[in-house]
JSON list of C-alpha atoms and ligand atoms in Angstrom, two decimals:
[
{"chain": "A", "resi": 1, "resn": "MET", "atom": "CA", "xyz": [-20.56, -31.54, -1.49]},
{"chain": "A", "resi": 2, "resn": "LYS", "atom": "CA", "xyz": [-19.57, -31.98, -5.09]},
{"chain": "A", "resi": 3, "resn": "ARG", "atom": "CA", "xyz": [-21.11, -28.65, -5.81]},
{"chain": "A", "resi": 4, "resn": "ALA", "atom": "CA", "xyz": [-19.16, -26.99, -3.01]},
{"chain": "A", "resi": 5, "resn": "ALA", "atom": "CA", "xyz": [-16.01, -28.59, -4.41]},
{"chain": "A", "resi": 6, "resn": "THR", "atom": "CA", "xyz": [-16.75, -27.22, -7.87]},
{"chain": "A", "resi": 7, "resn": "ALA", "atom": "CA", "xyz": [-17.43, -23.77, -6.50]},
{"chain": "A", "resi": 8, "resn": "MET", "atom": "CA", "xyz": [-14.16, -23.88, -4.57]},
{"chain": "A", "resi": 9, "resn": "ALA", "atom": "CA", "xyz": [-12.18, -25.09, -7.60]},
{"chain": "A", "resi": 10, "resn": "CYS", "atom": "CA", "xyz": [-13.79, -22.32, -9.50]},
{"chain": "A", "resi": 11, "resn": "VAL", "atom": "CA", "xyz": [-12.76, -19.67, -6.97]},
{"chain": "A", "resi": 12, "resn": "LEU", "atom": "CA", "xyz": [-9.19, -21.03, -7.03]},
{"chain": "A", "resi": 13, "resn": "LEU", "atom": "CA", "xyz": [-9.04, -21.28, -10.79]},
{"chain": "A", "resi": 14, "resn": "ALA", "atom": "CA", "xyz": [-9.96, -17.80, -11.78]},
{"chain": "A", "resi": 15, "resn": "GLY", "atom": "CA", "xyz": [-13.65, -17.54, -12.24]},
{"chain": "A", "resi": 16, "resn": "CYS", "atom": "CA", "xyz": [-16.71, -19.38, -13.02]},
{"chain": "A", "resi": 17, "resn": "ASP", "atom": "CA", "xyz": [-16.92, -19.01, -16.76]},
{"chain": "A", "resi": 18, "resn": "ALA", "atom": "CA", "xyz": [-15.90, -22.63, -17.09]},
{"chain": "A", "resi": 19, "resn": "MET", "atom": "CA", "xyz": [-18.42, -23.92, -14.61]},
{"chain": "A", "resi": 20, "resn": "PRO", "atom": "CA", "xyz": [-20.69, -26.43, -16.29]},
{"chain": "A", "resi": 21, "resn": "PRO", "atom": "CA", "xyz": [-24.28, -25.29, -16.53]},
{"chain": "A", "resi": 22, "resn": "ALA", "atom": "CA", "xyz": [-26.85, -27.27, -14.56]},
{"chain": "A", "resi": 23, "resn": "ARG", "atom": "CA", "xyz": [-28.87, -29.87, -16.46]},
{"chain": "A", "resi": 24, "resn": "PRO", "atom": "CA", "xyz": [-31.29, -28.14, -18.86]},
{"chain": "A", "resi": 25, "resn": "GLY", "atom": "CA", "xyz": [-34.72, -28.20, -17.36]},
{"chain": "A", "resi": 26, "resn": "THR", "atom": "CA", "xyz": [-37.47, -25.83, -16.34]},
{"chain": "A", "resi": 27, "resn": "GLY", "atom": "CA", "xyz": [-37.85, -22.82, -14.10]},
{"chain": "A", "resi": 28, "resn": "ALA", "atom": "CA", "xyz": [-34.79, -21.64, -12.27]},
{"chain": "A", "resi": 29, "resn": "THR", "atom": "CA", "xyz": [-32.57, -24.28, -13.82]},
{"chain": "A", "resi": 30, "resn": "ARG", "atom": "CA", "xyz": [-33.58, -23.33, -17.29]},
{"chain": "A", "resi": 31, "resn": "ALA", "atom": "CA", "xyz": [-33.09, -19.63, -16.73]},
{"chain": "A", "resi": 32, "resn": "ARG", "atom": "CA", "xyz": [-29.64, -20.36, -15.44]},
{"chain": "A", "resi": 33, "resn": "THR", "atom": "CA", "xyz": [-28.73, -22.49, -18.45]},
{"chain": "A", "resi": 34, "resn": "GLU", "atom": "CA", "xyz": [-29.99, -19.83, -20.81]},
{"chain": "A", "resi": 35, "resn": "SER", "atom": "CA", "xyz": [-28.00, -17.08, -19.17]},
{"chain": "A", "resi": 36, "resn": "TYR", "atom": "CA", "xyz": [-24.87, -19.14, -19.82]},
{"chain": "A", "resi": 37, "resn": "VAL", "atom": "CA", "xyz": [-25.79, -19.62, -23.43]},
{"chain": "A", "resi": 38, "resn": "ALA", "atom": "CA", "xyz": [-26.51, -15.94, -23.87]},
{"chain": "A", "resi": 39, "resn": "VAL", "atom": "CA", "xyz": [-22.89, -14.77, -23.02]},
{"chain": "A", "resi": 40, "resn": "PRO", "atom": "CA", "xyz": [-21.36, -13.84, -26.38]},
{"chain": "A", "resi": 41, "resn": "PRO", "atom": "CA", "xyz": [-17.99, -15.49, -27.06]},
{"chain": "A", "resi": 42, "resn": "GLY", "atom": "CA", "xyz": [-15.06, -13.25, -26.07]},
{"chain": "A", "resi": 43, "resn": "SER", "atom": "CA", "xyz": [-17.00, -11.12, -23.62]},
{"chain": "A", "resi": 44, "resn": "VAL", "atom": "CA", "xyz": [-14.90, -9.35, -21.02]},
{"chain": "A", "resi": 45, "resn": "PRO", "atom": "CA", "xyz": [-15.65, -10.73, -17.58]},
{"chain": "A", "resi": 46, "resn": "ARG", "atom": "CA", "xyz": [-16.76, -8.13, -15.09]},
{"chain": "A", "resi": 47, "resn": "GLY", "atom": "CA", "xyz": [-17.38, -7.86, -11.40]},
{"chain": "A", "resi": 48, "resn": "THR", "atom": "CA", "xyz": [-16.18, -10.74, -9.31]},
{"chain": "A", "resi": 49, "resn": "THR", "atom": "CA", "xyz": [-15.03, -12.82, -12.26]},
{"chain": "A", "resi": 50, "resn": "GLY", "atom": "CA", "xyz": [-12.81, -9.98, -13.51]},
{"chain": "A", "resi": 51, "resn": "ALA", "atom": "CA", "xyz": [-11.38, -9.55, -10.04]},
{"chain": "A", "resi": 52, "resn": "LEU", "atom": "CA", "xyz": [-10.65, -13.24, -9.85]},
{"chain": "A", "resi": 53, "resn": "ALA", "atom": "CA", "xyz": [-8.86, -13.18, -13.17]},
{"chain": "A", "resi": 54, "resn": "GLN", "atom": "CA", "xyz": [-6.53, -10.51, -11.80]},
{"chain": "A", "resi": 55, "resn": "LEU", "atom": "CA", "xyz": [-5.40, -12.97, -9.16]},
{"chain": "A", "resi": 56, "resn": "LEU", "atom": "CA", "xyz": [-3.87, -15.31, -11.74]},
{"chain": "A", "resi": 57, "resn": "PRO", "atom": "CA", "xyz": [-0.08, -15.52, -11.90]},
{"chain": "A", "resi": 58, "resn": "PRO", "atom": "CA", "xyz": [2.25, -14.11, -13.00]},
{"chain": "A", "resi": 59, "resn": "GLY", "atom": "CA", "xyz": [0.63, -10.91, -11.76]},
{"chain": "A", "resi": 60, "resn": "PRO", "atom": "CA", "xyz": [1.68, -7.33, -12.66]},
{"chain": "A", "resi": 61, "resn": "PRO", "atom": "CA", "xyz": [5.30, -6.46, -13.43]},
{"chain": "A", "resi": 62, "resn": "ILE", "atom": "CA", "xyz": [7.36, -5.24, -10.48]},
{"chain": "A", "resi": 63, "resn": "THR", "atom": "CA", "xyz": [7.82, -1.48, -10.61]},
{"chain": "A", "resi": 64, "resn": "ARG", "atom": "CA", "xyz": [8.93, 1.14, -8.15]},
{"chain": "A", "resi": 65, "resn": "GLU", "atom": "CA", "xyz": [5.32, 2.28, -7.71]},
{"chain": "A", "resi": 66, "resn": "LEU", "atom": "CA", "xyz": [4.08, -1.27, -7.08]},
{"chain": "A", "resi": 67, "resn": "MET", "atom": "CA", "xyz": [6.79, -1.77, -4.50]},
{"chain": "A", "resi": 68, "resn": "ALA", "atom": "CA", "xyz": [6.05, 1.50, -2.72]},
{"chain": "A", "resi": 69, "resn": "ARG", "atom": "CA", "xyz": [2.38, 0.66, -2.57]},
{"chain": "A", "resi": 70, "resn": "GLY", "atom": "CA", "xyz": [3.20, -2.84, -1.34]},
{"chain": "A", "resi": 71, "resn": "ARG", "atom": "CA", "xyz": [5.36, -1.48, 1.42]},
{"chain": "A", "resi": 72, "resn": "GLU", "atom": "CA", "xyz": [2.71, 0.94, 2.53]},
{"chain": "A", "resi": 73, "resn": "ARG", "atom": "CA", "xyz": [-0.05, -1.66, 2.52]},
{"chain": "A", "resi": 74, "resn": "TYR", "atom": "CA", "xyz": [2.16, -4.31, 4.16]},
{"chain": "A", "resi": 75, "resn": "ASP", "atom": "CA", "xyz": [2.89, -1.93, 7.01]},
{"chain": "A", "resi": 76, "resn": "VAL", "atom": "CA", "xyz": [-0.81, -1.29, 7.50]},
{"chain": "A", "resi": 77, "resn": "PHE", "atom": "CA", "xyz": [-2.25, -4.81, 7.11]},
{"chain": "A", "resi": 78, "resn": "CYS", "atom": "CA", "xyz": [0.51, -7.34, 7.70]},
{"chain": "A", "resi": 79, "resn": "SER", "atom": "CA", "xyz": [3.11, -5.81, 10.00]},
{"chain": "A", "resi": 80, "resn": "PRO", "atom": "CA", "xyz": [0.85, -5.94, 13.11]},
{"chain": "A", "resi": 81, "resn": "CYS", "atom": "CA", "xyz": [1.47, -9.68, 13.12]},
{"chain": "A", "resi": 82, "resn": "HIS", "atom": "CA", "xyz": [4.38, -10.36, 10.72]},
{"chain": "A", "resi": 83, "resn": "GLY", "atom": "CA", "xyz": [6.45, -7.37, 11.91]},
{"chain": "A", "resi": 84, "resn": "ARG", "atom": "CA", "xyz": [7.84, -4.51, 9.85]},
{"chain": "A", "resi": 85, "resn": "ALA", "atom": "CA", "xyz": [10.75, -6.61, 8.68]},
{"chain": "A", "resi": 86, "resn": "GLY", "atom": "CA", "xyz": [8.87, -9.91, 8.46]},
{"chain": "A", "resi": 87, "resn": "TYR", "atom": "CA", "xyz": [10.25, -11.71, 11.47]},
{"chain": "A", "resi": 88, "resn": "GLY", "atom": "CA", "xyz": [6.81, -12.62, 12.82]},
{"chain": "A", "resi": 89, "resn": "ASP", "atom": "CA", "xyz": [7.19, -10.32, 15.79]},
{"chain": "A", "resi": 90, "resn": "GLY", "atom": "CA", "xyz": [4.52, -7.64, 15.27]},
{"chain": "A", "resi": 91, "resn": "VAL", "atom": "CA", "xyz": [2.70, -5.82, 18.10]},
{"chain": "A", "resi": 92, "resn": "VAL", "atom": "CA", "xyz": [-0.29, -8.21, 17.98]},
{"chain": "A", "resi": 93, "resn": "VAL", "atom": "CA", "xyz": [2.06, -11.12, 18.49]},
{"chain": "A", "resi": 94, "resn": "GLN", "atom": "CA", "xyz": [3.73, -9.28, 21.36]},
{"chain": "A", "resi": 95, "resn": "ARG", "atom": "CA", "xyz": [0.34, -9.07, 22.93]},
{"chain": "A", "resi": 96, "resn": "GLY", "atom": "CA", "xyz": [-0.18, -12.79, 22.76]},
{"chain": "A", "resi": 97, "resn": "PHE", "atom": "CA", "xyz": [-1.41, -13.70, 19.30]},
{"chain": "A", "resi": 98, "resn": "THR", "atom": "CA", "xyz": [0.18, -16.82, 17.82]},
{"chain": "A", "resi": 99, "resn": "ALA", "atom": "CA", "xyz": [3.36, -15.89, 16.02]},
{"chain": "A", "resi": 100, "resn": "PRO", "atom": "CA", "xyz": [3.52, -16.63, 12.29]},
{"chain": "A", "resi": 101, "resn": "LEU", "atom": "CA", "xyz": [6.69, -18.18, 10.92]},
{"chain": "A", "resi": 102, "resn": "SER", "atom": "CA", "xyz": [9.34, -15.57, 10.12]},
{"chain": "A", "resi": 103, "resn": "PHE", "atom": "CA", "xyz": [9.56, -14.94, 6.37]},
{"chain": "A", "resi": 104, "resn": "HIS", "atom": "CA", "xyz": [13.33, -15.34, 6.74]},
{"chain": "A", "resi": 105, "resn": "VAL", "atom": "CA", "xyz": [13.55, -18.97, 7.81]},
{"chain": "A", "resi": 106, "resn": "ASP", "atom": "CA", "xyz": [14.75, -21.49, 5.21]},
{"chain": "A", "resi": 107, "resn": "ARG", "atom": "CA", "xyz": [11.32, -23.08, 4.96]},
{"chain": "A", "resi": 108, "resn": "GLN", "atom": "CA", "xyz": [9.79, -19.82, 3.67]},
{"chain": "A", "resi": 109, "resn": "GLN", "atom": "CA", "xyz": [12.43, -19.01, 1.04]},
{"chain": "A", "resi": 110, "resn": "ASP", "atom": "CA", "xyz": [10.44, -20.64, -1.78]},
{"chain": "A", "resi": 111, "resn": "LEU", "atom": "CA", "xyz": [7.32, -18.67, -0.95]},
{"chain": "A", "resi": 112, "resn": "THR", "atom": "CA", "xyz": [6.19, -17.28, -4.28]},
{"chain": "A", "resi": 113, "resn": "ARG", "atom": "CA", "xyz": [4.32, -14.01, -4.96]},
{"chain": "A", "resi": 114, "resn": "ALA", "atom": "CA", "xyz": [1.38, -16.11, -6.18]},
{"chain": "A", "resi": 115, "resn": "ARG", "atom": "CA", "xyz": [1.33, -18.01, -2.87]},
{"chain": "A", "resi": 116, "resn": "VAL", "atom": "CA", "xyz": [1.32, -14.79, -0.86]},
{"chain": "A", "resi": 117, "resn": "VAL", "atom": "CA", "xyz": [-1.58, -13.48, -2.97]},
{"chain": "A", "resi": 118, "resn": "GLU", "atom": "CA", "xyz": [-3.41, -16.77, -2.37]},
{"chain": "A", "resi": 119, "resn": "VAL", "atom": "CA", "xyz": [-2.92, -16.50, 1.40]},
{"chain": "A", "resi": 120, "resn": "ILE", "atom": "CA", "xyz": [-4.10, -12.86, 1.44]},
{"chain": "A", "resi": 121, "resn": "THR", "atom": "CA", "xyz": [-7.15, -13.92, -0.60]},
{"chain": "A", "resi": 122, "resn": "SER", "atom": "CA", "xyz": [-8.16, -17.09, 1.27]},
{"chain": "A", "resi": 123, "resn": "GLY", "atom": "CA", "xyz": [-6.41, -16.90, 4.60]},
{"chain": "A", "resi": 124, "resn": "PHE", "atom": "CA", "xyz": [-4.27, -19.62, 6.03]},
{"chain": "A", "resi": 125, "resn": "GLY", "atom": "CA", "xyz": [-4.78, -21.43, 9.32]},
{"chain": "A", "resi": 126, "resn": "LEU", "atom": "CA", "xyz": [-5.12, -18.82, 12.03]},
{"chain": "A", "resi": 127, "resn": "MET", "atom": "CA", "xyz": [-4.73, -15.98, 9.57]},
{"chain": "A", "resi": 128, "resn": "LEU", "atom": "CA", "xyz": [-8.00, -14.68, 8.17]},
{"chain": "A", "resi": 129, "resn": "SER", "atom": "CA", "xyz": [-8.65, -13.70, 4.58]},
{"chain": "A", "resi": 130, "resn": "PHE", "atom": "CA", "xyz": [-8.10, -10.06, 3.59]},
{"chain": "A", "resi": 131, "resn": "ALA", "atom": "CA", "xyz": [-10.14, -10.38, 0.41]},
{"chain": "A", "resi": 132, "resn": "GLU", "atom": "CA", "xyz": [-12.70, -7.83, 1.60]},
{"chain": "A", "resi": 133, "resn": "ARG", "atom": "CA", "xyz": [-10.17, -5.20, 2.38]},
{"chain": "A", "resi": 134, "resn": "ILE", "atom": "CA", "xyz": [-7.33, -5.57, -0.13]},
{"chain": "A", "resi": 135, "resn": "PRO", "atom": "CA", "xyz": [-8.11, -5.40, -3.86]},
{"chain": "A", "resi": 136, "resn": "PRO", "atom": "CA", "xyz": [-6.25, -7.85, -6.18]},
{"chain": "A", "resi": 137, "resn": "GLN", "atom": "CA", "xyz": [-3.66, -5.41, -7.53]},
{"chain": "A", "resi": 138, "resn": "GLU", "atom": "CA", "xyz": [-2.73, -4.46, -4.01]},
{"chain": "A", "resi": 139, "resn": "ARG", "atom": "CA", "xyz": [-2.36, -8.11, -3.09]},
{"chain": "A", "resi": 140, "resn": "TRP", "atom": "CA", "xyz": [0.32, -8.41, -5.79]},
{"chain": "A", "resi": 141, "resn": "ALA", "atom": "CA", "xyz": [1.94, -5.20, -4.50]},
{"chain": "A", "resi": 142, "resn": "ILE", "atom": "CA", "xyz": [2.15, -6.59, -0.97]},
{"chain": "A", "resi": 143, "resn": "ALA", "atom": "CA", "xyz": [3.36, -9.99, -2.22]},
{"chain": "A", "resi": 144, "resn": "SER", "atom": "CA", "xyz": [6.16, -8.29, -4.19]},
{"chain": "A", "resi": 145, "resn": "TYR", "atom": "CA", "xyz": [7.15, -6.37, -1.06]},
{"chain": "A", "resi": 146, "resn": "VAL", "atom": "CA", "xyz": [7.21, -9.57, 1.03]},
{"chain": "A", "resi": 147, "resn": "LYS", "atom": "CA", "xyz": [9.71, -11.06, -1.51]},
{"chain": "A", "resi": 148, "resn": "ALA", "atom": "CA", "xyz": [11.79, -7.86, -1.32]},
{"chain": "A", "resi": 149, "resn": "LEU", "atom": "CA", "xyz": [11.80, -8.12, 2.50]},
{"chain": "A", "resi": 150, "resn": "GLN", "atom": "CA", "xyz": [13.14, -11.63, 2.18]},
{"chain": "A", "resi": 151, "resn": "LEU", "atom": "CA", "xyz": [15.84, -10.54, -0.21]},
{"chain": "A", "resi": 152, "resn": "SER", "atom": "CA", "xyz": [16.74, -7.64, 2.06]},
{"chain": "A", "resi": 153, "resn": "GLN", "atom": "CA", "xyz": [17.61, -10.04, 4.88]},
{"chain": "A", "resi": 154, "resn": "SER", "atom": "CA", "xyz": [19.58, -12.54, 2.85]},
{"chain": "A", "resi": 155, "resn": "PHE", "atom": "CA", "xyz": [21.46, -10.57, 0.21]},
{"chain": "A", "resi": 156, "resn": "PRO", "atom": "CA", "xyz": [25.22, -11.19, 0.33]},
{"chain": "A", "resi": 157, "resn": "ILE", "atom": "CA", "xyz": [27.02, -8.04, 1.54]},
{"chain": "A", "resi": 158, "resn": "ASP", "atom": "CA", "xyz": [29.86, -8.46, -0.94]},
{"chain": "A", "resi": 159, "resn": "ARG", "atom": "CA", "xyz": [27.44, -8.11, -3.82]},
{"chain": "A", "resi": 160, "resn": "LEU", "atom": "CA", "xyz": [26.24, -4.69, -2.67]},
{"chain": "A", "resi": 161, "resn": "PRO", "atom": "CA", "xyz": [27.63, -1.60, -4.43]},
{"chain": "A", "resi": 162, "resn": "ASP", "atom": "CA", "xyz": [30.54, 0.00, -2.46]},
{"chain": "A", "resi": 163, "resn": "ASP", "atom": "CA", "xyz": [28.61, 2.97, -1.12]},
{"chain": "A", "resi": 164, "resn": "LEU", "atom": "CA", "xyz": [25.82, 0.80, 0.28]},
{"chain": "A", "resi": 165, "resn": "ARG", "atom": "CA", "xyz": [28.29, -1.74, 1.67]},
{"chain": "A", "resi": 166, "resn": "SER", "atom": "CA", "xyz": [30.15, 0.84, 3.72]},
{"chain": "A", "resi": 167, "resn": "GLN", "atom": "CA", "xyz": [26.80, 1.91, 5.23]},
{"chain": "A", "resi": 168, "resn": "VAL", "atom": "CA", "xyz": [25.88, -1.64, 6.20]},
{"chain": "A", "resi": 169, "resn": "GLU", "atom": "CA", "xyz": [29.33, -2.52, 7.61]},
{"chain": "A", "resi": 170, "resn": "ARG", "atom": "CA", "xyz": [29.62, 0.60, 9.65]},
{"chain": "B", "resi": 1, "resn": "HEC", "atom": "C1", "xyz": [-3.70, -11.16, 12.89]},
{"chain": "B", "resi": 1, "resn": "HEC", "atom": "C2", "xyz": [-2.36, -11.53, 12.58]},
{"chain": "B", "resi": 1, "resn": "HEC", "atom": "C3", "xyz": [-1.96, -11.63, 11.11]},
{"chain": "B", "resi": 1, "resn": "HEC", "atom": "C4", "xyz": [-2.07, -10.66, 10.16]},
{"chain": "B", "resi": 1, "resn": "HEC", "atom": "C5", "xyz": [-2.63, -9.24, 10.30]},
{"chain": "B", "resi": 1, "resn": "HEC", "atom": "C6", "xyz": [-1.52, -11.25, 8.91]},
{"chain": "B", "resi": 1, "resn": "HEC", "atom": "N1", "xyz": [-1.08, -12.51, 9.14]},
{"chain": "B", "resi": 1, "resn": "HEC", "atom": "FE1", "xyz": [-0.20, -13.72, 7.80]},
{"chain": "B", "resi": 1, "resn": "HEC", "atom": "N2", "xyz": [-0.13, -15.21, 9.18]},
{"chain": "B", "resi": 1, "resn": "HEC", "atom": "C7", "xyz": [-0.53, -15.08, 10.49]},
{"chain": "B", "resi": 1, "resn": "HEC", "atom": "C8", "xyz": [-0.38, -16.36, 11.18]},
{"chain": "B", "resi": 1, "resn": "HEC", "atom": "C9", "xyz": [-0.70, -16.63, 12.66]},
{"chain": "B", "resi": 1, "resn": "HEC", "atom": "C10", "xyz": [0.13, -17.27, 10.22]},
{"chain": "B", "resi": 1, "resn": "HEC", "atom": "C11", "xyz": [0.41, -18.74, 10.44]},
{"chain": "B", "resi": 1, "resn": "HEC", "atom": "C12", "xyz": [-0.93, -19.42, 10.34]},
{"chain": "B", "resi": 1, "resn": "HEC", "atom": "C13", "xyz": [-0.89, -20.84, 10.76]},
{"chain": "B", "resi": 1, "resn": "HEC", "atom": "O1", "xyz": [0.19, -21.49, 10.66]},
{"chain": "B", "resi": 1, "resn": "HEC", "atom": "O2", "xyz": [-1.96, -21.33, 11.17]},
{"chain": "B", "resi": 1, "resn": "HEC", "atom": "C14", "xyz": [0.30, -16.45, 8.98]},
{"chain": "B", "resi": 1, "resn": "HEC", "atom": "C15", "xyz": [0.82, -16.98, 7.83]},
{"chain": "B", "resi": 1, "resn": "HEC", "atom": "C16", "xyz": [1.10, -16.22, 6.72]},
{"chain": "B", "resi": 1, "resn": "HEC", "atom": "C17", "xyz": [1.82, -16.73, 5.54]},
{"chain": "B", "resi": 1, "resn": "HEC", "atom": "C18", "xyz": [2.45, -18.10, 5.43]},
{"chain": "B", "resi": 1, "resn": "HEC", "atom": "C19", "xyz": [1.66, -19.04, 4.57]},
{"chain": "B", "resi": 1, "resn": "HEC", "atom": "C20", "xyz": [2.43, -20.31, 4.40]},
{"chain": "B", "resi": 1, "resn": "HEC", "atom": "O3", "xyz": [2.21, -20.98, 3.40]},
{"chain": "B", "resi": 1, "resn": "HEC", "atom": "O4", "xyz": [3.30, -20.64, 5.25]},
{"chain": "B", "resi": 1, "resn": "HEC", "atom": "C21", "xyz": [1.87, -15.73, 4.65]},
{"chain": "B", "resi": 1, "resn": "HEC", "atom": "C22", "xyz": [2.52, -15.74, 3.31]},
{"chain": "B", "resi": 1, "resn": "HEC", "atom": "C23", "xyz": [1.20, -14.61, 5.26]},
{"chain": "B", "resi": 1, "resn": "HEC", "atom": "N3", "xyz": [0.75, -14.95, 6.52]},
{"chain": "B", "resi": 1, "resn": "HEC", "atom": "C24", "xyz": [1.09, -13.38, 4.64]},
{"chain": "B", "resi": 1, "resn": "HEC", "atom": "C25", "xyz": [0.41, -12.30, 5.23]},
{"chain": "B", "resi": 1, "resn": "HEC", "atom": "C26", "xyz": [0.21, -11.03, 4.57]},
{"chain": "B", "resi": 1, "resn": "HEC", "atom": "C27", "xyz": [0.76, -10.71, 3.20]},
{"chain": "B", "resi": 1, "resn": "HEC", "atom": "C28", "xyz": [-0.51, -10.24, 5.41]},
{"chain": "B", "resi": 1, "resn": "HEC", "atom": "C29", "xyz": [-1.05, -8.85, 5.18]},
{"chain": "B", "resi": 1, "resn": "HEC", "atom": "C30", "xyz": [-1.96, -8.73, 4.09]},
{"chain": "B", "resi": 1, "resn": "HEC", "atom": "C31", "xyz": [-0.74, -11.04, 6.61]},
{"chain": "B", "resi": 1, "resn": "HEC", "atom": "N4", "xyz": [-0.17, -12.25, 6.44]},
{"chain": "B", "resi": 1, "resn": "HEC", "atom": "C32", "xyz": [-1.45, -10.56, 7.70]},
{"chain": "B", "resi": 1, "resn": "HEC", "atom": "C33", "xyz": [-1.03, -13.97, 11.10]},
{"chain": "B", "resi": 1, "resn": "HEC", "atom": "C34", "xyz": [-1.33, -12.80, 10.47]}
]
């Protein structure tokens, strides 16, 4: 149990470099201890550990490309349930799957990019993990787009530039 807890903490905290080696001993335990000792200081983590490090906040800077990718991936993976605009009314929901909370209700306004990345990574309640299908950088892209969707539905009209405002008010 304690071991499971450590492994979980380790997944959440970015990687297992900090995981304490097992008690020095013989056989398998010893080999494991030695492999920890053999890692030179400052080595670049690779494989899973590297991927986990990419999940740490603050994540990549928000650029036009990141946003475009996020939109595209959101539409593929998330909109079937969360809806294209994030109201929790996607086609899967229309066919009977439990509706997620709309991203636009007050309670969801403090949703952070990091939290969205965490939910994509680990799942949440009825929602399964997408860790197998969406690589870390794309999780940040999607998370950024979710924040943009929220902003798009709550931005005060009088703060829009004139040309955009006339389009919205039409
Ligand atoms: C199969 C339907 C489905 C898909 C696809 C789906 N979700 Fe969800 N999502 C849900 C449901 C249902 C909940 C609410 C779960 C619950 O309350 O048990 C949820 C909850 C969430 C939450 C809220 C977590 C919180 O703390 O309240 C976030 C954020 C989220 N999903 C993001 C995403 C993103 C991003 C994607 C695409 C990568 C995605 N979801 C794909 C069904 C889905």
